[in-house]
Amino acid sequence: MRDFVVVGAGPAGSRFARSAAEAGHDVLVLESGEIGRPLACSGHVSLDVWDFLPEGARDDLFQNDIYGARFHLGGADSEPHRFYKDEPVSNAIDRVGLDKTLAHCAEEAGAEVRDGYTVTAVDEKPGGVEVTASGPDGVETFEARMVGGADGPRSRVRDEVGLPEPEELLHGVLGFDFEPDHQDFVDVHLTVPRFFAWRIPRGDSGVEYGLAVRPGDDAPQRFDDLVADYDADIDKRCSGAIPIGPPERTVGKRSFLVGDAAAQTKPFTGGGILYGMRAADVAAREIDPRQPATLDDYERAWRDELRNDQRLGSLVRAGYSMPRPIQKAGMRAFSGEIAVHMDRPTSLFSKAQLRALLSWN
């Protein structure tokens, strides 16, 4: 019997598999398709991502340095409010390559990673779990002491073990123009109800356009309007769900959720790469596959890890829906040089950010 079967080889699943394998556990990872595909997630990340990757990975995955953002309250021609640093604050990266690299790290640590396996059933038993999946050789059942659901916002593991869903599932749309663009600012448009639209230059790899809306809104039309405003030619597009707001519980009797399945995401951007990997490390540290009670330790610990940033992130997101005069006043107050970390809203209250604010007056 294995210690863990992990369903999903995205950043959170592969990071957990690597950390758990390094701790001496027997780990099997099942991915439904080709690792990294289909692409349904932005490739704009904070510089912290390199801390989770092996030396030399940057040479393969890096696409562009980003120094700040231009926030618009209107379309592409509207006057922006600039937020910036004099050094890179984030990077555009090869998102598919990131998944492949993290899965390879898990394998090097001793985990077994299999793609082409679609999980169809999860059965929690007193002594372990049975995970049934359809793979290249037909239907197989895998036994383990615990199962980890890292299978995205519409998690099959979550449904099978009866855990609650995230508070929200937004509809996100991405599109890519492959014409090279080496600008060093992203564009953010607060023109989408309750969220925003974006444009991210990706160096030689082109430009990423995207937005997210609540269910029932016309995401395709809003996306078409966005790219038309920039007169962009979209060579490829994709879409997916973006979970916002963790469910009340993310662990079962012998199961746990990590990453998008647990809505371990930033409420103000929907990004979950770094939050999911941070939570994955917490899971590998706290969960003993022979002691089901340690699942509750993981539940408490990951919430402690992310709680403050997720709460403050929710307040930041609330600003997207403020009346336009309040938005304009806020933009004028905060635009300029910043000392804020894009993954940690708590840095809004750091000494460095306070000094930056005082320096503008």
GROMACS .gro file of C-alpha atoms in nm:
model
  361
    1MET     CA    1   0.000   0.000   0.000
    2ARG     CA    2   0.132   0.343  -0.093
    3ASP     CA    3   0.136   0.633   0.148
    4PHE     CA    4  -0.029   0.885  -0.087
    5VAL     CA    5  -0.209   0.890  -0.418
    6VAL     CA    6  -0.213   1.249  -0.545
    7VAL     CA    7  -0.468   1.334  -0.812
    8GLY     CA    8  -0.341   1.617  -1.032
    9ALA     CA    9   0.010   1.711  -1.142
   10GLY     CA   10  -0.026   2.088  -1.142
   11PRO     CA   11   0.200   2.305  -0.927
   12ALA     CA   12   0.033   2.214  -0.596
   13GLY     CA   13   0.011   1.840  -0.665
   14SER     CA   14   0.365   1.808  -0.793
   15ARG     CA   15   0.505   2.024  -0.514
   16PHE     CA   16   0.332   1.810  -0.251
   17ALA     CA   17   0.456   1.492  -0.420
   18ARG     CA   18   0.812   1.621  -0.421
   19SER     CA   19   0.805   1.735  -0.057
   20ALA     CA   20   0.635   1.417   0.064
   21ALA     CA   21   0.875   1.195  -0.131
   22GLU     CA   22   1.171   1.385   0.011
   23ALA     CA   23   1.028   1.308   0.355
   24GLY     CA   24   1.047   0.937   0.272
   25HIS     CA   25   0.686   0.869   0.169
   26ASP     CA   26   0.574   0.644  -0.117
   27VAL     CA   27   0.382   0.876  -0.352
   28LEU     CA   28   0.193   0.813  -0.676
   29VAL     CA   29   0.068   1.108  -0.884
   30LEU     CA   30  -0.210   1.063  -1.141
   31GLU     CA   31  -0.267   1.329  -1.408
   32SER     CA   32  -0.567   1.305  -1.638
   33GLY     CA   33  -0.401   1.436  -1.954
   34GLU     CA   34  -0.062   1.559  -2.066
   35ILE     CA   35   0.113   1.743  -1.786
   36GLY     CA   36   0.067   2.117  -1.828
   37ARG     CA   37  -0.211   2.088  -2.085
   38PRO     CA   38  -0.467   2.207  -2.157
   39LEU     CA   39  -0.339   2.547  -2.045
   40ALA     CA   40  -0.597   2.731  -1.836
   41CYS     CA   41  -0.387   2.953  -1.609
   42SER     CA   42  -0.190   3.274  -1.645
   43GLY     CA   43   0.189   3.268  -1.655
   44HIS     CA   44   0.242   3.589  -1.453
   45VAL     CA   45   0.405   3.511  -1.118
   46SER     CA   46   0.600   3.676  -0.839
   47LEU     CA   47   0.974   3.625  -0.817
   48ASP     CA   48   0.914   3.384  -0.528
   49VAL     CA   49   0.838   3.113  -0.784
   50TRP     CA   50   1.211   3.055  -0.837
   51ASP     CA   51   1.245   2.948  -0.472
   52PHE     CA   52   1.035   2.640  -0.556
   53LEU     CA   53   1.235   2.541  -0.862
   54PRO     CA   54   1.577   2.388  -0.919
   55GLU     CA   55   1.881   2.593  -1.006
   56GLY     CA   56   1.886   2.660  -1.378
   57ALA     CA   57   1.508   2.640  -1.425
   58ARG     CA   58   1.490   3.014  -1.485
   59ASP     CA   59   1.695   2.977  -1.803
   60ASP     CA   60   1.424   2.753  -1.950
   61LEU     CA   61   1.108   2.912  -1.811
   62PHE     CA   62   1.170   3.288  -1.801
   63GLN     CA   63   0.994   3.502  -2.061
   64ASN     CA   64   0.991   3.863  -1.941
   65ASP     CA   65   1.065   4.095  -1.647
   66ILE     CA   66   0.773   4.301  -1.520
   67TYR     CA   67   0.846   4.625  -1.331
   68GLY     CA   68   0.493   4.734  -1.251
   69ALA     CA   69   0.134   4.775  -1.361
   70ARG     CA   70  -0.076   5.037  -1.536
   71PHE     CA   71  -0.426   5.043  -1.386
   72HIS     CA   72  -0.705   5.165  -1.614
   73LEU     CA   73  -1.058   5.265  -1.522
   74GLY     CA   74  -1.146   5.254  -1.891
   75GLY     CA   75  -1.019   5.101  -2.214
   76ALA     CA   76  -0.676   5.076  -2.373
   77ASP     CA   77  -0.664   5.449  -2.449
   78SER     CA   78  -0.768   5.561  -2.099
   79GLU     CA   79  -0.515   5.743  -1.883
   80PRO     CA   80  -0.350   5.484  -1.657
   81HIS     CA   81  -0.234   5.503  -1.297
   82ARG     CA   82   0.116   5.356  -1.274
   83PHE     CA   83   0.245   5.139  -0.989
   84TYR     CA   84   0.610   5.045  -1.020
   85LYS     CA   85   0.948   4.956  -0.875
   86ASP     CA   86   1.293   5.028  -1.011
   87GLU     CA   87   1.359   4.655  -1.021
   88PRO     CA   88   1.148   4.359  -1.143
   89VAL     CA   89   0.846   4.280  -0.927
   90SER     CA   90   0.731   3.974  -1.121
   91ASN     CA   91   0.801   3.758  -1.425
   92ALA     CA   92   0.610   3.621  -1.717
   93ILE     CA   93   0.702   3.253  -1.750
   94ASP     CA   94   0.636   2.944  -1.960
   95ARG     CA   95   0.330   2.813  -1.776
   96VAL     CA   96   0.327   2.470  -1.942
   97GLY     CA   97   0.699   2.435  -1.881
   98LEU     CA   98   0.647   2.519  -1.514
   99ASP     CA   99   0.413   2.222  -1.467
  100LYS     CA  100   0.651   1.989  -1.648
  101THR     CA  101   0.948   2.107  -1.443
  102LEU     CA  102   0.767   2.063  -1.112
  103ALA     CA  103   0.649   1.713  -1.209
  104HIS     CA  104   1.005   1.623  -1.303
  105CYS     CA  105   1.123   1.749  -0.962
  106ALA     CA  106   0.868   1.519  -0.797
  107GLU     CA  107   0.999   1.223  -0.996
  108GLU     CA  108   1.359   1.304  -0.909
  109ALA     CA  109   1.258   1.309  -0.540
  110GLY     CA  110   1.121   0.955  -0.574
  111ALA     CA  111   0.751   1.004  -0.653
  112GLU     CA  112   0.595   0.810  -0.940
  113VAL     CA  113   0.413   1.036  -1.186
  114ARG     CA  114   0.171   0.892  -1.442
  115ASP     CA  115  -0.021   1.091  -1.701
  116GLY     CA  116  -0.324   0.978  -1.897
  117TYR     CA  117  -0.513   0.857  -1.586
  118THR     CA  118  -0.864   0.993  -1.528
  119VAL     CA  119  -0.990   0.928  -1.176
  120THR     CA  120  -1.346   0.798  -1.170
  121ALA     CA  121  -1.396   0.701  -0.805
  122VAL     CA  122  -1.245   0.753  -0.460
  123ASP     CA  123  -1.349   0.527  -0.173
  124GLU     CA  124  -1.237   0.614   0.181
  125LYS     CA  125  -1.213   0.306   0.403
  126PRO     CA  126  -1.112   0.260   0.769
  127GLY     CA  127  -0.760   0.151   0.675
  128GLY     CA  128  -0.697   0.355   0.364
  129VAL     CA  129  -0.841   0.469   0.031
  130GLU     CA  130  -0.905   0.311  -0.306
  131VAL     CA  131  -0.863   0.535  -0.609
  132THR     CA  132  -1.007   0.404  -0.935
  133ALA     CA  133  -0.885   0.553  -1.260
  134SER     CA  134  -0.915   0.491  -1.632
  135GLY     CA  135  -0.570   0.478  -1.787
  136PRO     CA  136  -0.387   0.366  -2.100
  137ASP     CA  137  -0.429  -0.001  -2.003
  138GLY     CA  138  -0.791   0.024  -1.889
  139VAL     CA  139  -0.942   0.069  -1.545
  140GLU     CA  140  -0.709   0.033  -1.247
  141THR     CA  141  -0.754   0.068  -0.871
  142PHE     CA  142  -0.477   0.206  -0.653
  143GLU     CA  143  -0.461   0.161  -0.276
  144ALA     CA  144  -0.305   0.415  -0.043
  145ARG     CA  145  -0.324   0.534   0.313
  146MET     CA  146  -0.442   0.878   0.195
  147VAL     CA  147  -0.548   1.060  -0.120
  148GLY     CA  148  -0.464   1.418  -0.207
  149GLY     CA  149  -0.699   1.613  -0.432
  150ALA     CA  150  -0.489   1.853  -0.638
  151ASP     CA  151  -0.719   1.824  -0.936
  152GLY     CA  152  -0.828   2.182  -0.983
  153PRO     CA  153  -1.134   2.396  -0.916
  154ARG     CA  154  -1.381   2.127  -1.031
  155SER     CA  155  -1.213   1.858  -0.822
  156ARG     CA  156  -1.332   1.501  -0.869
  157VAL     CA  157  -1.168   1.402  -0.541
  158ARG     CA  158  -1.359   1.675  -0.359
  159ASP     CA  159  -1.687   1.552  -0.504
  160GLU     CA  160  -1.614   1.185  -0.436
  161VAL     CA  161  -1.535   1.234  -0.067
  162GLY     CA  162  -1.817   1.484  -0.011
  163LEU     CA  163  -1.618   1.796   0.073
  164PRO     CA  164  -1.779   2.138   0.012
  165GLU     CA  165  -1.708   2.357  -0.290
  166PRO     CA  166  -1.529   2.695  -0.289
  167GLU     CA  167  -1.735   3.005  -0.224
  168GLU     CA  168  -1.712   3.117  -0.588
  169LEU     CA  169  -1.611   2.977  -0.926
  170LEU     CA  170  -1.537   3.257  -1.170
  171HIS     CA  171  -1.521   3.200  -1.546
  172GLY     CA  172  -1.176   3.295  -1.676
  173VAL     CA  173  -1.075   3.342  -2.040
  174LEU     CA  174  -0.718   3.364  -2.173
  175GLY     CA  175  -0.591   3.448  -2.519
  176PHE     CA  176  -0.246   3.475  -2.670
  177ASP     CA  177  -0.107   3.697  -2.944
  178PHE     CA  178   0.227   3.548  -3.047
  179GLU     CA  179   0.372   3.877  -3.176
  180PRO     CA  180   0.675   3.951  -2.950
  181ASP     CA  181   0.629   4.226  -2.692
  182HIS     CA  182   0.906   4.329  -2.451
  183GLN     CA  183   0.722   4.598  -2.258
  184ASP     CA  184   0.785   4.579  -1.885
  185PHE     CA  185   0.443   4.678  -1.747
  186VAL     CA  186   0.120   4.479  -1.731
  187ASP     CA  187  -0.210   4.655  -1.800
  188VAL     CA  188  -0.501   4.602  -1.560
  189HIS     CA  189  -0.854   4.716  -1.650
  190LEU     CA  190  -1.111   4.757  -1.374
  191THR     CA  191  -1.388   4.743  -1.631
  192VAL     CA  192  -1.517   4.391  -1.558
  193PRO     CA  193  -1.784   4.368  -1.285
  194ARG     CA  194  -1.643   4.233  -0.956
  195PHE     CA  195  -1.305   4.153  -1.115
  196PHE     CA  196  -1.072   4.282  -1.390
  197ALA     CA  197  -0.914   4.227  -1.731
  198TRP     CA  198  -0.543   4.217  -1.807
  199ARG     CA  199  -0.271   4.238  -2.070
  200ILE     CA  200   0.069   4.079  -1.995
  201PRO     CA  201   0.371   4.118  -2.228
  202ARG     CA  202   0.564   3.791  -2.252
  203GLY     CA  203   0.875   3.892  -2.444
  204ASP     CA  204   0.947   3.679  -2.749
  205SER     CA  205   0.646   3.462  -2.661
  206GLY     CA  206   0.398   3.743  -2.732
  207VAL     CA  207   0.117   3.887  -2.519
  208GLU     CA  208  -0.134   3.727  -2.285
  209TYR     CA  209  -0.482   3.878  -2.259
  210GLY     CA  210  -0.735   3.765  -2.002
  211LEU     CA  211  -1.029   3.840  -1.776
  212ALA     CA  212  -1.261   3.669  -1.532
  213VAL     CA  213  -1.632   3.714  -1.468
  214ARG     CA  214  -1.897   3.572  -1.240
  215PRO     CA  215  -2.120   3.290  -1.372
  216GLY     CA  216  -2.389   3.417  -1.606
  217ASP     CA  217  -2.186   3.705  -1.744
  218ASP     CA  218  -2.081   3.696  -2.111
  219ALA     CA  219  -1.711   3.618  -2.076
  220PRO     CA  220  -1.647   3.551  -2.449
  221GLN     CA  221  -1.799   3.884  -2.555
  222ARG     CA  222  -1.614   4.078  -2.288
  223PHE     CA  223  -1.292   3.910  -2.399
  224ASP     CA  224  -1.358   3.994  -2.764
  225ASP     CA  225  -1.416   4.357  -2.663
  226LEU     CA  226  -1.087   4.362  -2.471
  227VAL     CA  227  -0.869   4.234  -2.755
  228ALA     CA  228  -1.053   4.451  -3.010
  229ASP     CA  229  -0.972   4.754  -2.795
  230TYR     CA  230  -0.603   4.666  -2.832
  231ASP     CA  231  -0.646   4.570  -3.199
  232ALA     CA  232  -0.486   4.234  -3.116
  233ASP     CA  233  -0.484   3.917  -3.325
  234ILE     CA  234  -0.546   3.620  -3.097
  235ASP     CA  235  -0.362   3.306  -3.208
  236LYS     CA  236  -0.483   3.083  -2.925
  237ARG     CA  237  -0.743   3.101  -2.652
  238CYS     CA  238  -0.855   2.888  -2.359
  239SER     CA  239  -1.083   2.912  -2.059
  240GLY     CA  240  -1.133   2.763  -1.715
  241ALA     CA  241  -1.280   2.807  -1.370
  242ILE     CA  242  -1.110   3.024  -1.107
  243PRO     CA  243  -1.192   2.933  -0.745
  244ILE     CA  244  -1.223   3.216  -0.494
  245GLY     CA  245  -1.285   3.166  -0.122
  246PRO     CA  246  -1.183   2.841   0.052
  247PRO     CA  247  -1.458   2.594   0.144
  248GLU     CA  248  -1.544   2.538   0.508
  249ARG     CA  249  -1.346   2.215   0.516
  250THR     CA  250  -1.066   2.077   0.297
  251VAL     CA  251  -0.997   1.741   0.464
  252GLY     CA  252  -1.198   1.419   0.491
  253LYS     CA  253  -1.143   1.092   0.672
  254ARG     CA  254  -0.838   0.998   0.467
  255SER     CA  255  -0.838   1.275   0.209
  256PHE     CA  256  -0.720   1.633   0.171
  257LEU     CA  257  -0.739   1.908  -0.088
  258VAL     CA  258  -0.457   2.132  -0.199
  259GLY     CA  259  -0.421   2.411  -0.455
  260ASP     CA  260  -0.719   2.520  -0.663
  261ALA     CA  261  -0.925   2.226  -0.532
  262ALA     CA  262  -0.908   2.396  -0.190
  263ALA     CA  263  -0.938   2.749  -0.336
  264GLN     CA  264  -0.592   2.833  -0.203
  265THR     CA  265  -0.584   3.133  -0.433
  266LYS     CA  266  -0.548   3.510  -0.421
  267PRO     CA  267  -0.898   3.663  -0.402
  268PHE     CA  268  -0.784   3.979  -0.579
  269THR     CA  269  -0.625   3.807  -0.884
  270GLY     CA  270  -0.739   3.444  -0.881
  271GLY     CA  271  -0.376   3.329  -0.903
  272GLY     CA  272  -0.296   3.018  -0.705
  273ILE     CA  273   0.047   2.894  -0.812
  274LEU     CA  274   0.243   3.025  -0.513
  275TYR     CA  275  -0.036   2.989  -0.257
  276GLY     CA  276  -0.096   2.630  -0.368
  277MET     CA  277   0.272   2.538  -0.342
  278ARG     CA  278   0.302   2.700  -0.001
  279ALA     CA  279   0.002   2.498   0.117
  280ALA     CA  280   0.149   2.184  -0.042
  281ASP     CA  281   0.463   2.222   0.170
  282VAL     CA  282   0.242   2.264   0.477
  283ALA     CA  283   0.057   1.942   0.386
  284ALA     CA  284   0.379   1.746   0.344
  285ARG     CA  285   0.502   1.874   0.680
  286GLU     CA  286   0.184   1.821   0.880
  287ILE     CA  287   0.021   1.505   0.738
  288ASP     CA  288   0.135   1.163   0.857
  289PRO     CA  289  -0.033   0.908   0.628
  290ARG     CA  290  -0.048   0.657   0.915
  291GLN     CA  291  -0.222   0.908   1.146
  292PRO     CA  292  -0.552   1.040   1.001
  293ALA     CA  293  -0.583   1.286   1.288
  294THR     CA  294  -0.295   1.486   1.135
  295LEU     CA  295  -0.529   1.591   0.855
  296ASP     CA  296  -0.680   1.837   1.100
  297ASP     CA  297  -0.329   1.967   1.172
  298TYR     CA  298  -0.295   2.042   0.800
  299GLU     CA  299  -0.636   2.212   0.795
  300ARG     CA  300  -0.535   2.448   1.073
  301ALA     CA  301  -0.181   2.506   0.950
  302TRP     CA  302  -0.256   2.596   0.588
  303ARG     CA  303  -0.525   2.840   0.696
  304ASP     CA  304  -0.279   3.000   0.938
  305GLU     CA  305  -0.029   3.023   0.652
  306LEU     CA  306  -0.263   3.199   0.409
  307ARG     CA  307  -0.540   3.351   0.622
  308ASN     CA  308  -0.418   3.710   0.656
  309ASP     CA  309  -0.322   3.745   0.290
  310GLN     CA  310  -0.649   3.594   0.173
  311ARG     CA  311  -0.854   3.819   0.400
  312LEU     CA  312  -0.672   4.132   0.291
  313GLY     CA  313  -0.690   4.013  -0.068
  314SER     CA  314  -1.069   4.001  -0.035
  315LEU     CA  315  -1.067   4.365   0.077
  316VAL     CA  316  -0.850   4.460  -0.221
  317ARG     CA  317  -1.096   4.287  -0.452
  318ALA     CA  318  -1.385   4.477  -0.295
  319GLY     CA  319  -1.217   4.792  -0.424
  320TYR     CA  320  -1.280   4.678  -0.780
  321SER     CA  321  -1.652   4.742  -0.727
  322MET     CA  322  -1.627   5.078  -0.553
  323PRO     CA  323  -1.794   5.379  -0.717
  324ARG     CA  324  -1.571   5.536  -0.982
  325PRO     CA  325  -1.489   5.855  -0.783
  326ILE     CA  326  -1.361   5.642  -0.494
  327GLN     CA  327  -1.157   5.427  -0.733
  328LYS     CA  328  -1.001   5.738  -0.885
  329ALA     CA  329  -0.914   5.878  -0.544
  330GLY     CA  330  -0.758   5.548  -0.439
  331MET     CA  331  -0.554   5.526  -0.758
  332ARG     CA  332  -0.421   5.878  -0.712
  333ALA     CA  333  -0.333   5.806  -0.348
  334PHE     CA  334  -0.139   5.484  -0.415
  335SER     CA  335   0.004   5.529  -0.765
  336GLY     CA  336   0.378   5.575  -0.795
  337GLU     CA  337   0.667   5.372  -0.661
  338ILE     CA  338   0.555   5.081  -0.446
  339ALA     CA  339   0.705   4.838  -0.196
  340VAL     CA  340   0.423   4.583  -0.213
  341HIS     CA  341   0.471   4.211  -0.278
  342MET     CA  342   0.218   4.087  -0.535
  343ASP     CA  343   0.151   3.762  -0.343
  344ARG     CA  344   0.135   3.916   0.003
  345PRO     CA  345  -0.127   4.192   0.056
  346THR     CA  346  -0.001   4.216   0.416
  347SER     CA  347   0.300   4.399   0.267
  348LEU     CA  348   0.065   4.697   0.219
  349PHE     CA  349   0.135   4.762   0.588
  350SER     CA  350   0.509   4.706   0.576
  351LYS     CA  351   0.758   4.973   0.682
  352ALA     CA  352   0.894   4.984   0.327
  353GLN     CA  353   0.549   5.058   0.182
  354LEU     CA  354   0.484   5.324   0.446
  355ARG     CA  355   0.813   5.493   0.355
  356ALA     CA  356   0.711   5.482  -0.012
  357LEU     CA  357   0.377   5.644   0.067
  358LEU     CA  358   0.538   5.920   0.275
  359SER     CA  359   0.794   5.989   0.002
  360TRP     CA  360   0.520   6.094  -0.241
  361ASN     CA  361   0.396   6.377  -0.022
   0.00000   0.00000   0.00000
